[in-house]
């Protein structure tokens, strides 16, 4: 049976018929991550979707110097690579792309838009690779095939017909190569807009803002060697066992060298507790390594308080690198005065930790002369995220833990090339120097006003101020907050276009007209212009290297992202700016030559990216303790503590990833490490909170969020799972819970949706 069409879409509705969640089972959390099970799970999926030969061909080339970069996370590659230099979830990411399943024009003829609208992300993604460009004409009930030239002409006409270039939105997800990203931002600016929102806006934007203001560059300051040789590693708000599994190998190596690890997380995530390295015999059998020496079960959003407490303890015990602070920083007096006045009762209330727990962590910091601070979405997706990251920076600066071996700031990025895209100018707020360089190189005057970020892009589409949307990869509609509002906004557009590999929700919630443009993936041979092209990417530690895929493309109709951007630019702009789009398209070296002249630190780009292992971009604080802030010094910042108050009977909900998904791409319905099997609509709550709320384990509830402006939003039909975490907290999977996050709920200064702190109540469903 198919569900009737609903304007709200499946995300905000009850589960679909295409997934039967009546069998969802819970219990038996894993206490160790990776190990032999991880290898077995990855191999099973790979062989099912690719067959044994293709599995061997792809997985053995993954992350090798002569191979292709993993489509999974942005964790860097070690210098000495194993033959199998990938993790369970990297293998799943490759399988997802290299699958032999296909979505052809016949599929679209069979499935109407109304039909596809009733499907889950999981079902959509599992159908396979899209093989041909498709169009949904105004009023059409189905997508139909369209030729590439007609698709470009349709887009060009739409773009030429806008009242202002600022009515167009050019979104980027984080898999786009540096070459494609460079021509994409060049096209948007030559066309006349800085509307270049990207997935960073929902991800590490809080990091970029906080680090740019405090250390003068919005990127992390460590190398892989620093992590491996640290004395202490703090892992805050991150679940590496699932999202950056290869990071566990680095943590393990550090531990064997004597390092200590502090995990700061409301959940006791497998992997930090115990890790079995599948790349070592030791990991296949036996006990594995206990990674975290100290686990601090912080209350959601309690990290600012925690780091202020740590700071207070360090200052009280004079654990200060005075030489560093005097020579390289500013603002320490005001900050010391602030820290001297912390109210411990308030810190305990905000963090959910005792003073003794906080001081235990601080003592580990005090004893360490080289500390690395890692963090991810548990820190960046809160209202006070920028303040929290600045507090982490304060603590690092206090002990001089930046620009020395084994120490530094390590924001762990998400998408494999999200950092590279930003380096290439995918940024709605690119600094004037970058725009000046574009102007000098290409002879046109790029727009100077800031463009729209993701949340502002939704507002503009909703209000009719934007009418054209192009997504370079990604799944904008499902990834952004406030699903119902976002879906309405997308339907408001004249034309929505998605350059994609797999089907997703964004293809189904369309503007008046819509295009799907199928692109080559990273595992595939790129023969654009008749020669074998390679691309380049940058990892989370600023290392740039080349990538080229070994596989024959999923279909002869696929085009590379570079080709798609350059062809669109030719159709839209012709020779308006004398930018050689056709030359760029036919030879990516010509793009790299321009990157070398425009992007700071990319001199001799083509040559250096050809070297095995690539090269590392400059990072002044890391390289020479140079801080390119206004004053030339790193900045201590004072952030007043706010306690997030949750009314009686309500919970603070975080929306997070299961072990079986990549963002909105759902690989499967199990979360092995958290003991969930066969379903995703679950909400984790402490057993005591369940009792207090009068809910039984396994009860079915609707989750209702309560926004600051008193508006309410509902996500329907979740099963309650008792799960250890601080009282008053809850967790459920994204993207199913995105309908609950209000569009207006964003982090101060970074505008990142507050996906990790949503005030909710659980409403029992009537049987
Ligand atoms: N397999 C796989 N790999 C991925 C992804 C994927 O979906 N699947 N996504 C990629 C992307 S784009 C990204 S950004 C990264 C995401 O990587 P993570 O940031 O690890 O992803 P999340 O699942 O959002 O996990 C957030 C973690 O922070 C904790 N947390 C939540 N709130 C708080 C808090 O207030 N304080 C503290 N201290 N902890 C908190 C949660 O319990 C959880 O462990 O992974 C990348 N890699
Ligand atoms: N509630 C909540 N919301 C969140 C988050 C959260 O933790 N909680 N996390 C946020 C974060 S950190 C991020 S990064 C965003 C992610 O937001 P996005 O990056 O927009 O989403 P993805 O799910 O990674 O995009 C998946 C789609 O990308 C396409 N794709 C995959 N590979 C390629 C390729 O090589 N080329 C092209 N052209 N397309 C490709 C496929 O069609 C696939 O369906 O979501 C954010 N949203
Ligand atoms: Mo991300």
PDB file of N, CA, C and O in Angstrom, residues 357-419:
ATOM      1  N   UNK A 357      34.867  16.012  38.736  1.00  0.00           N
ATOM      2  CA  UNK A 357      35.076  15.477  37.373  1.00  0.00           C
ATOM      3  C   UNK A 357      35.811  16.499  36.495  1.00  0.00           C
ATOM      4  O   UNK A 357      36.723  16.152  35.744  1.00  0.00           O
ATOM      5  N   UNK A 358      35.379  17.739  36.601  1.00  0.00           N
ATOM      6  CA  UNK A 358      36.000  18.785  35.773  1.00  0.00           C
ATOM      7  C   UNK A 358      37.467  18.955  36.171  1.00  0.00           C
ATOM      8  O   UNK A 358      38.354  19.076  35.312  1.00  0.00           O
ATOM      9  N   UNK A 359      37.726  18.889  37.462  1.00  0.00           N
ATOM     10  CA  UNK A 359      39.109  19.069  37.915  1.00  0.00           C
ATOM     11  C   UNK A 359      39.987  17.873  37.553  1.00  0.00           C
ATOM     12  O   UNK A 359      41.185  18.026  37.305  1.00  0.00           O
ATOM     13  N   UNK A 360      39.380  16.718  37.477  1.00  0.00           N
ATOM     14  CA  UNK A 360      40.154  15.550  37.053  1.00  0.00           C
ATOM     15  C   UNK A 360      40.646  15.738  35.613  1.00  0.00           C
ATOM     16  O   UNK A 360      41.805  15.436  35.279  1.00  0.00           O
ATOM     17  N   UNK A 361      39.753  16.260  34.769  1.00  0.00           N
ATOM     18  CA  UNK A 361      40.159  16.549  33.385  1.00  0.00           C
ATOM     19  C   UNK A 361      41.239  17.625  33.372  1.00  0.00           C
ATOM     20  O   UNK A 361      42.253  17.516  32.663  1.00  0.00           O
ATOM     21  N   UNK A 362      41.027  18.658  34.163  1.00  0.00           N
ATOM     22  CA  UNK A 362      41.992  19.772  34.196  1.00  0.00           C
ATOM     23  C   UNK A 362      43.365  19.293  34.659  1.00  0.00           C
ATOM     24  O   UNK A 362      44.395  19.743  34.151  1.00  0.00           O
ATOM     25  N   UNK A 363      43.384  18.346  35.588  1.00  0.00           N
ATOM     26  CA  UNK A 363      44.666  17.805  36.062  1.00  0.00           C
ATOM     27  C   UNK A 363      45.404  17.085  34.929  1.00  0.00           C
ATOM     28  O   UNK A 363      46.632  17.156  34.835  1.00  0.00           O
ATOM     29  N   UNK A 364      44.649  16.384  34.084  1.00  0.00           N
ATOM     30  CA  UNK A 364      45.296  15.716  32.941  1.00  0.00           C
ATOM     31  C   UNK A 364      45.894  16.769  31.995  1.00  0.00           C
ATOM     32  O   UNK A 364      46.995  16.597  31.468  1.00  0.00           O
ATOM     33  N   UNK A 365      45.189  17.851  31.811  1.00  0.00           N
ATOM     34  CA  UNK A 365      45.720  18.927  30.964  1.00  0.00           C
ATOM     35  C   UNK A 365      46.961  19.536  31.599  1.00  0.00           C
ATOM     36  O   UNK A 365      47.954  19.825  30.927  1.00  0.00           O
ATOM     37  N   UNK A 366      46.898  19.718  32.911  1.00  0.00           N
ATOM     38  CA  UNK A 366      48.008  20.336  33.626  1.00  0.00           C
ATOM     39  C   UNK A 366      49.271  19.482  33.495  1.00  0.00           C
ATOM     40  O   UNK A 366      50.385  19.992  33.348  1.00  0.00           O
ATOM     41  N   UNK A 367      49.072  18.157  33.516  1.00  0.00           N
ATOM     42  CA  UNK A 367      50.216  17.245  33.465  1.00  0.00           C
ATOM     43  C   UNK A 367      50.777  17.088  32.054  1.00  0.00           C
ATOM     44  O   UNK A 367      51.850  16.513  31.874  1.00  0.00           O
ATOM     45  N   UNK A 368      50.068  17.589  31.063  1.00  0.00           N
ATOM     46  CA  UNK A 368      50.500  17.373  29.672  1.00  0.00           C
ATOM     47  C   UNK A 368      51.224  18.594  29.133  1.00  0.00           C
ATOM     48  O   UNK A 368      50.773  19.727  29.318  1.00  0.00           O
ATOM     49  N   UNK A 369      52.325  18.350  28.419  1.00  0.00           N
ATOM     50  CA  UNK A 369      53.001  19.490  27.792  1.00  0.00           C
ATOM     51  C   UNK A 369      52.706  19.539  26.291  1.00  0.00           C
ATOM     52  O   UNK A 369      53.265  20.354  25.575  1.00  0.00           O
ATOM     53  N   UNK A 370      51.864  18.637  25.818  1.00  0.00           N
ATOM     54  CA  UNK A 370      51.472  18.687  24.402  1.00  0.00           C
ATOM     55  C   UNK A 370      50.072  18.086  24.262  1.00  0.00           C
ATOM     56  O   UNK A 370      49.891  16.879  24.317  1.00  0.00           O
ATOM     57  N   UNK A 371      49.086  18.951  24.112  1.00  0.00           N
ATOM     58  CA  UNK A 371      47.694  18.502  24.053  1.00  0.00           C
ATOM     59  C   UNK A 371      47.072  18.847  22.707  1.00  0.00           C
ATOM     60  O   UNK A 371      47.263  19.955  22.201  1.00  0.00           O
ATOM     61  N   UNK A 372      46.344  17.881  22.157  1.00  0.00           N
ATOM     62  CA  UNK A 372      45.564  18.115  20.933  1.00  0.00           C
ATOM     63  C   UNK A 372      44.087  18.148  21.316  1.00  0.00           C
ATOM     64  O   UNK A 372      43.621  17.301  22.085  1.00  0.00           O
ATOM     65  N   UNK A 373      43.366  19.147  20.803  1.00  0.00           N
ATOM     66  CA  UNK A 373      41.932  19.284  21.073  1.00  0.00           C
ATOM     67  C   UNK A 373      41.154  18.961  19.797  1.00  0.00           C
ATOM     68  O   UNK A 373      41.282  19.670  18.805  1.00  0.00           O
ATOM     69  N   UNK A 374      40.370  17.879  19.841  1.00  0.00           N
ATOM     70  CA  UNK A 374      39.552  17.495  18.675  1.00  0.00           C
ATOM     71  C   UNK A 374      38.082  17.790  18.977  1.00  0.00           C
ATOM     72  O   UNK A 374      37.635  17.596  20.104  1.00  0.00           O
ATOM     73  N   UNK A 375      37.364  18.225  17.978  1.00  0.00           N
ATOM     74  CA  UNK A 375      35.915  18.380  18.166  1.00  0.00           C
ATOM     75  C   UNK A 375      35.172  18.279  16.836  1.00  0.00           C
ATOM     76  O   UNK A 375      35.761  18.392  15.773  1.00  0.00           O
ATOM     77  N   UNK A 376      33.867  18.038  16.928  1.00  0.00           N
ATOM     78  CA  UNK A 376      33.024  17.985  15.721  1.00  0.00           C
ATOM     79  C   UNK A 376      31.623  18.488  16.065  1.00  0.00           C
ATOM     80  O   UNK A 376      31.482  19.433  16.853  1.00  0.00           O
ATOM     81  N   UNK A 377      30.598  17.831  15.530  1.00  0.00           N
ATOM     82  CA  UNK A 377      29.247  18.415  15.556  1.00  0.00           C
ATOM     83  C   UNK A 377      28.645  18.578  16.956  1.00  0.00           C
ATOM     84  O   UNK A 377      27.754  19.402  17.143  1.00  0.00           O
ATOM     85  N   UNK A 378      29.124  17.790  17.931  1.00  0.00           N
ATOM     86  CA  UNK A 378      28.592  17.959  19.287  1.00  0.00           C
ATOM     87  C   UNK A 378      28.958  19.314  19.875  1.00  0.00           C
ATOM     88  O   UNK A 378      28.364  19.753  20.862  1.00  0.00           O
ATOM     89  N   UNK A 379      29.931  19.973  19.271  1.00  0.00           N
ATOM     90  CA  UNK A 379      30.344  21.306  19.723  1.00  0.00           C
ATOM     91  C   UNK A 379      29.795  22.392  18.795  1.00  0.00           C
ATOM     92  O   UNK A 379      29.381  23.458  19.262  1.00  0.00           O
ATOM     93  N   UNK A 380      29.768  22.124  17.481  1.00  0.00           N
ATOM     94  CA  UNK A 380      29.490  23.217  16.524  1.00  0.00           C
ATOM     95  C   UNK A 380      28.007  23.535  16.335  1.00  0.00           C
ATOM     96  O   UNK A 380      27.677  24.602  15.833  1.00  0.00           O
ATOM     97  N   UNK A 381      27.120  22.600  16.702  1.00  0.00           N
ATOM     98  CA  UNK A 381      25.704  22.792  16.370  1.00  0.00           C
ATOM     99  C   UNK A 381      24.864  23.190  17.587  1.00  0.00           C
ATOM    100  O   UNK A 381      23.857  22.567  17.900  1.00  0.00           O
ATOM    101  N   UNK A 382      25.329  24.223  18.272  1.00  0.00           N
ATOM    102  CA  UNK A 382      24.599  24.777  19.416  1.00  0.00           C
ATOM    103  C   UNK A 382      24.550  26.296  19.274  1.00  0.00           C
ATOM    104  O   UNK A 382      25.402  26.881  18.609  1.00  0.00           O
ATOM    105  N   UNK A 383      23.623  26.915  19.982  1.00  0.00           N
ATOM    106  CA  UNK A 383      23.545  28.371  19.906  1.00  0.00           C
ATOM    107  C   UNK A 383      24.862  29.014  20.340  1.00  0.00           C
ATOM    108  O   UNK A 383      25.333  29.964  19.752  1.00  0.00           O
ATOM    109  N   UNK A 384      25.478  28.479  21.394  1.00  0.00           N
ATOM    110  CA  UNK A 384      26.720  29.081  21.895  1.00  0.00           C
ATOM    111  C   UNK A 384      27.971  28.409  21.316  1.00  0.00           C
ATOM    112  O   UNK A 384      29.036  28.439  21.925  1.00  0.00           O
ATOM    113  N   UNK A 385      27.861  27.809  20.130  1.00  0.00           N
ATOM    114  CA  UNK A 385      28.975  27.031  19.570  1.00  0.00           C
ATOM    115  C   UNK A 385      30.241  27.867  19.371  1.00  0.00           C
ATOM    116  O   UNK A 385      31.341  27.429  19.721  1.00  0.00           O
ATOM    117  N   UNK A 386      30.088  29.060  18.829  1.00  0.00           N
ATOM    118  CA  UNK A 386      31.281  29.878  18.558  1.00  0.00           C
ATOM    119  C   UNK A 386      31.958  30.223  19.880  1.00  0.00           C
ATOM    120  O   UNK A 386      33.183  30.120  20.016  1.00  0.00           O
ATOM    121  N   UNK A 387      31.163  30.556  20.902  1.00  0.00           N
ATOM    122  CA  UNK A 387      31.720  30.867  22.222  1.00  0.00           C
ATOM    123  C   UNK A 387      32.432  29.648  22.799  1.00  0.00           C
ATOM    124  O   UNK A 387      33.525  29.758  23.381  1.00  0.00           O
ATOM    125  N   UNK A 388      31.842  28.477  22.648  1.00  0.00           N
ATOM    126  CA  UNK A 388      32.464  27.258  23.184  1.00  0.00           C
ATOM    127  C   UNK A 388      33.805  26.998  22.511  1.00  0.00           C
ATOM    128  O   UNK A 388      34.803  26.678  23.177  1.00  0.00           O
ATOM    129  N   UNK A 389      33.858  27.132  21.197  1.00  0.00           N
ATOM    130  CA  UNK A 389      35.127  26.881  20.484  1.00  0.00           C
ATOM    131  C   UNK A 389      36.167  27.922  20.893  1.00  0.00           C
ATOM    132  O   UNK A 389      37.344  27.599  21.087  1.00  0.00           O
ATOM    133  N   UNK A 390      35.729  29.161  21.085  1.00  0.00           N
ATOM    134  CA  UNK A 390      36.687  30.173  21.552  1.00  0.00           C
ATOM    135  C   UNK A 390      37.225  29.818  22.935  1.00  0.00           C
ATOM    136  O   UNK A 390      38.381  30.105  23.261  1.00  0.00           O
ATOM    137  N   UNK A 391      36.389  29.190  23.757  1.00  0.00           N
ATOM    138  CA  UNK A 391      36.857  28.780  25.092  1.00  0.00           C
ATOM    139  C   UNK A 391      37.871  27.636  24.967  1.00  0.00           C
ATOM    140  O   UNK A 391      38.859  27.588  25.708  1.00  0.00           O
ATOM    141  N   UNK A 392      37.646  26.735  24.029  1.00  0.00           N
ATOM    142  CA  UNK A 392      38.636  25.681  23.783  1.00  0.00           C
ATOM    143  C   UNK A 392      39.957  26.331  23.353  1.00  0.00           C
ATOM    144  O   UNK A 392      41.041  25.957  23.818  1.00  0.00           O
ATOM    145  N   UNK A 393      39.861  27.339  22.485  1.00  0.00           N
ATOM    146  CA  UNK A 393      41.066  28.056  22.045  1.00  0.00           C
ATOM    147  C   UNK A 393      41.747  28.711  23.247  1.00  0.00           C
ATOM    148  O   UNK A 393      42.977  28.633  23.396  1.00  0.00           O
ATOM    149  N   UNK A 394      40.963  29.351  24.121  1.00  0.00           N
ATOM    150  CA  UNK A 394      41.555  29.976  25.314  1.00  0.00           C
ATOM    151  C   UNK A 394      42.395  28.977  26.100  1.00  0.00           C
ATOM    152  O   UNK A 394      43.524  29.260  26.504  1.00  0.00           O
ATOM    153  N   UNK A 395      41.815  27.805  26.326  1.00  0.00           N
ATOM    154  CA  UNK A 395      42.509  26.784  27.115  1.00  0.00           C
ATOM    155  C   UNK A 395      43.786  26.333  26.393  1.00  0.00           C
ATOM    156  O   UNK A 395      44.839  26.150  27.008  1.00  0.00           O
ATOM    157  N   UNK A 396      43.697  26.208  25.071  1.00  0.00           N
ATOM    158  CA  UNK A 396      44.884  25.822  24.296  1.00  0.00           C
ATOM    159  C   UNK A 396      45.952  26.906  24.373  1.00  0.00           C
ATOM    160  O   UNK A 396      47.137  26.615  24.581  1.00  0.00           O
ATOM    161  N   UNK A 397      45.537  28.161  24.230  1.00  0.00           N
ATOM    162  CA  UNK A 397      46.507  29.263  24.262  1.00  0.00           C
ATOM    163  C   UNK A 397      47.174  29.354  25.634  1.00  0.00           C
ATOM    164  O   UNK A 397      48.388  29.589  25.745  1.00  0.00           O
ATOM    165  N   UNK A 398      46.387  29.174  26.680  1.00  0.00           N
ATOM    166  CA  UNK A 398      46.896  29.318  28.048  1.00  0.00           C
ATOM    167  C   UNK A 398      48.133  28.450  28.265  1.00  0.00           C
ATOM    168  O   UNK A 398      49.097  28.872  28.885  1.00  0.00           O
ATOM    169  N   UNK A 399      48.110  27.234  27.735  1.00  0.00           N
ATOM    170  CA  UNK A 399      49.239  26.328  27.919  1.00  0.00           C
ATOM    171  C   UNK A 399      50.164  26.282  26.699  1.00  0.00           C
ATOM    172  O   UNK A 399      50.990  25.379  26.579  1.00  0.00           O
ATOM    173  N   UNK A 400      49.985  27.232  25.789  1.00  0.00           N
ATOM    174  CA  UNK A 400      50.858  27.289  24.614  1.00  0.00           C
ATOM    175  C   UNK A 400      50.725  26.084  23.710  1.00  0.00           C
ATOM    176  O   UNK A 400      51.688  25.679  23.045  1.00  0.00           O
ATOM    177  N   UNK A 401      49.520  25.500  23.671  1.00  0.00           N
ATOM    178  CA  UNK A 401      49.323  24.278  22.892  1.00  0.00           C
ATOM    179  C   UNK A 401      48.971  24.568  21.440  1.00  0.00           C
ATOM    180  O   UNK A 401      48.028  24.004  20.880  1.00  0.00           O
ATOM    181  N   UNK A 402      49.738  25.423  20.816  1.00  0.00           N
ATOM    182  CA  UNK A 402      49.499  25.662  19.395  1.00  0.00           C
ATOM    183  C   UNK A 402      50.842  26.003  18.752  1.00  0.00           C
ATOM    184  O   UNK A 402      51.665  26.694  19.350  1.00  0.00           O
ATOM    185  N   UNK A 403      51.063  25.430  17.565  1.00  0.00           N
ATOM    186  CA  UNK A 403      52.329  25.685  16.878  1.00  0.00           C
ATOM    187  C   UNK A 403      53.496  24.998  17.545  1.00  0.00           C
ATOM    188  O   UNK A 403      54.622  25.494  17.524  1.00  0.00           O
ATOM    189  N   UNK A 404      53.264  23.857  18.170  1.00  0.00           N
ATOM    190  CA  UNK A 404      54.382  23.045  18.645  1.00  0.00           C
ATOM    191  C   UNK A 404      54.046  21.575  18.433  1.00  0.00           C
ATOM    192  O   UNK A 404      52.860  21.223  18.362  1.00  0.00           O
ATOM    193  N   UNK A 405      55.093  20.728  18.330  1.00  0.00           N
ATOM    194  CA  UNK A 405      54.821  19.331  17.995  1.00  0.00           C
ATOM    195  C   UNK A 405      53.916  18.655  19.018  1.00  0.00           C
ATOM    196  O   UNK A 405      54.011  18.907  20.215  1.00  0.00           O
ATOM    197  N   UNK A 406      53.027  17.823  18.531  1.00  0.00           N
ATOM    198  CA  UNK A 406      52.164  17.043  19.412  1.00  0.00           C
ATOM    199  C   UNK A 406      51.036  17.843  20.042  1.00  0.00           C
ATOM    200  O   UNK A 406      50.367  17.349  20.944  1.00  0.00           O
ATOM    201  N   UNK A 407      50.815  19.047  19.545  1.00  0.00           N
ATOM    202  CA  UNK A 407      49.797  19.891  20.169  1.00  0.00           C
ATOM    203  C   UNK A 407      49.011  20.649  19.110  1.00  0.00           C
ATOM    204  O   UNK A 407      49.485  20.834  17.997  1.00  0.00           O
ATOM    205  N   UNK A 408      47.809  21.097  19.467  1.00  0.00           N
ATOM    206  CA  UNK A 408      47.082  21.991  18.573  1.00  0.00           C
ATOM    207  C   UNK A 408      45.594  21.761  18.532  1.00  0.00           C
ATOM    208  O   UNK A 408      45.035  20.954  19.277  1.00  0.00           O
ATOM    209  N   UNK A 409      44.966  22.504  17.628  1.00  0.00           N
ATOM    210  CA  UNK A 409      43.513  22.495  17.486  1.00  0.00           C
ATOM    211  C   UNK A 409      43.160  21.603  16.312  1.00  0.00           C
ATOM    212  O   UNK A 409      43.711  21.755  15.228  1.00  0.00           O
ATOM    213  N   UNK A 410      42.221  20.686  16.535  1.00  0.00           N
ATOM    214  CA  UNK A 410      41.917  19.686  15.511  1.00  0.00           C
ATOM    215  C   UNK A 410      40.408  19.540  15.300  1.00  0.00           C
ATOM    216  O   UNK A 410      39.800  18.566  15.720  1.00  0.00           O
ATOM    217  N   UNK A 411      39.786  20.566  14.681  1.00  0.00           N
ATOM    218  CA  UNK A 411      38.388  20.381  14.305  1.00  0.00           C
ATOM    219  C   UNK A 411      38.351  19.265  13.269  1.00  0.00           C
ATOM    220  O   UNK A 411      39.081  19.333  12.280  1.00  0.00           O
ATOM    221  N   UNK A 412      37.556  18.239  13.474  1.00  0.00           N
ATOM    222  CA  UNK A 412      37.564  17.104  12.542  1.00  0.00           C
ATOM    223  C   UNK A 412      36.425  17.308  11.550  1.00  0.00           C
ATOM    224  O   UNK A 412      35.249  17.270  11.916  1.00  0.00           O
ATOM    225  N   UNK A 413      36.808  17.575  10.297  1.00  0.00           N
ATOM    226  CA  UNK A 413      35.826  17.948   9.272  1.00  0.00           C
ATOM    227  C   UNK A 413      34.989  16.753   8.855  1.00  0.00           C
ATOM    228  O   UNK A 413      35.384  15.612   9.069  1.00  0.00           O
ATOM    229  N   UNK A 414      33.910  17.048   8.173  1.00  0.00           N
ATOM    230  CA  UNK A 414      32.968  16.014   7.807  1.00  0.00           C
ATOM    231  C   UNK A 414      33.194  15.472   6.414  1.00  0.00           C
ATOM    232  O   UNK A 414      33.927  14.506   6.212  1.00  0.00           O
ATOM    233  N   UNK A 415      32.582  16.094   5.407  1.00  0.00           N
ATOM    234  CA  UNK A 415      32.714  15.657   4.023  1.00  0.00           C
ATOM    235  C   UNK A 415      34.175  15.661   3.613  1.00  0.00           C
ATOM    236  O   UNK A 415      34.959  16.516   4.025  1.00  0.00           O
ATOM    237  N   UNK A 416      34.491  14.720   2.700  1.00  0.00           N
ATOM    238  CA  UNK A 416      35.882  14.492   2.324  1.00  0.00           C
ATOM    239  C   UNK A 416      36.575  15.710   1.730  1.00  0.00           C
ATOM    240  O   UNK A 416      37.775  15.843   1.851  1.00  0.00           O
ATOM    241  N   UNK A 417      35.853  16.613   1.045  1.00  0.00           N
ATOM    242  CA  UNK A 417      36.555  17.798   0.524  1.00  0.00           C
ATOM    243  C   UNK A 417      35.909  19.106   0.957  1.00  0.00           C
ATOM    244  O   UNK A 417      36.043  20.124   0.285  1.00  0.00           O
ATOM    245  N   UNK A 418      35.262  19.102   2.096  1.00  0.00           N
ATOM    246  CA  UNK A 418      34.567  20.325   2.517  1.00  0.00           C
ATOM    247  C   UNK A 418      35.579  21.441   2.789  1.00  0.00           C
ATOM    248  O   UNK A 418      35.344  22.604   2.474  1.00  0.00           O
ATOM    249  N   UNK A 419      36.745  21.062   3.300  1.00  0.00           N
ATOM    250  CA  UNK A 419      37.750  22.089   3.588  1.00  0.00           C
ATOM    251  C   UNK A 419      38.341  22.633   2.283  1.00  0.00           C
ATOM    252  O   UNK A 419      38.566  23.828   2.137  1.00  0.00           O
TER     253      UNK A 419
END
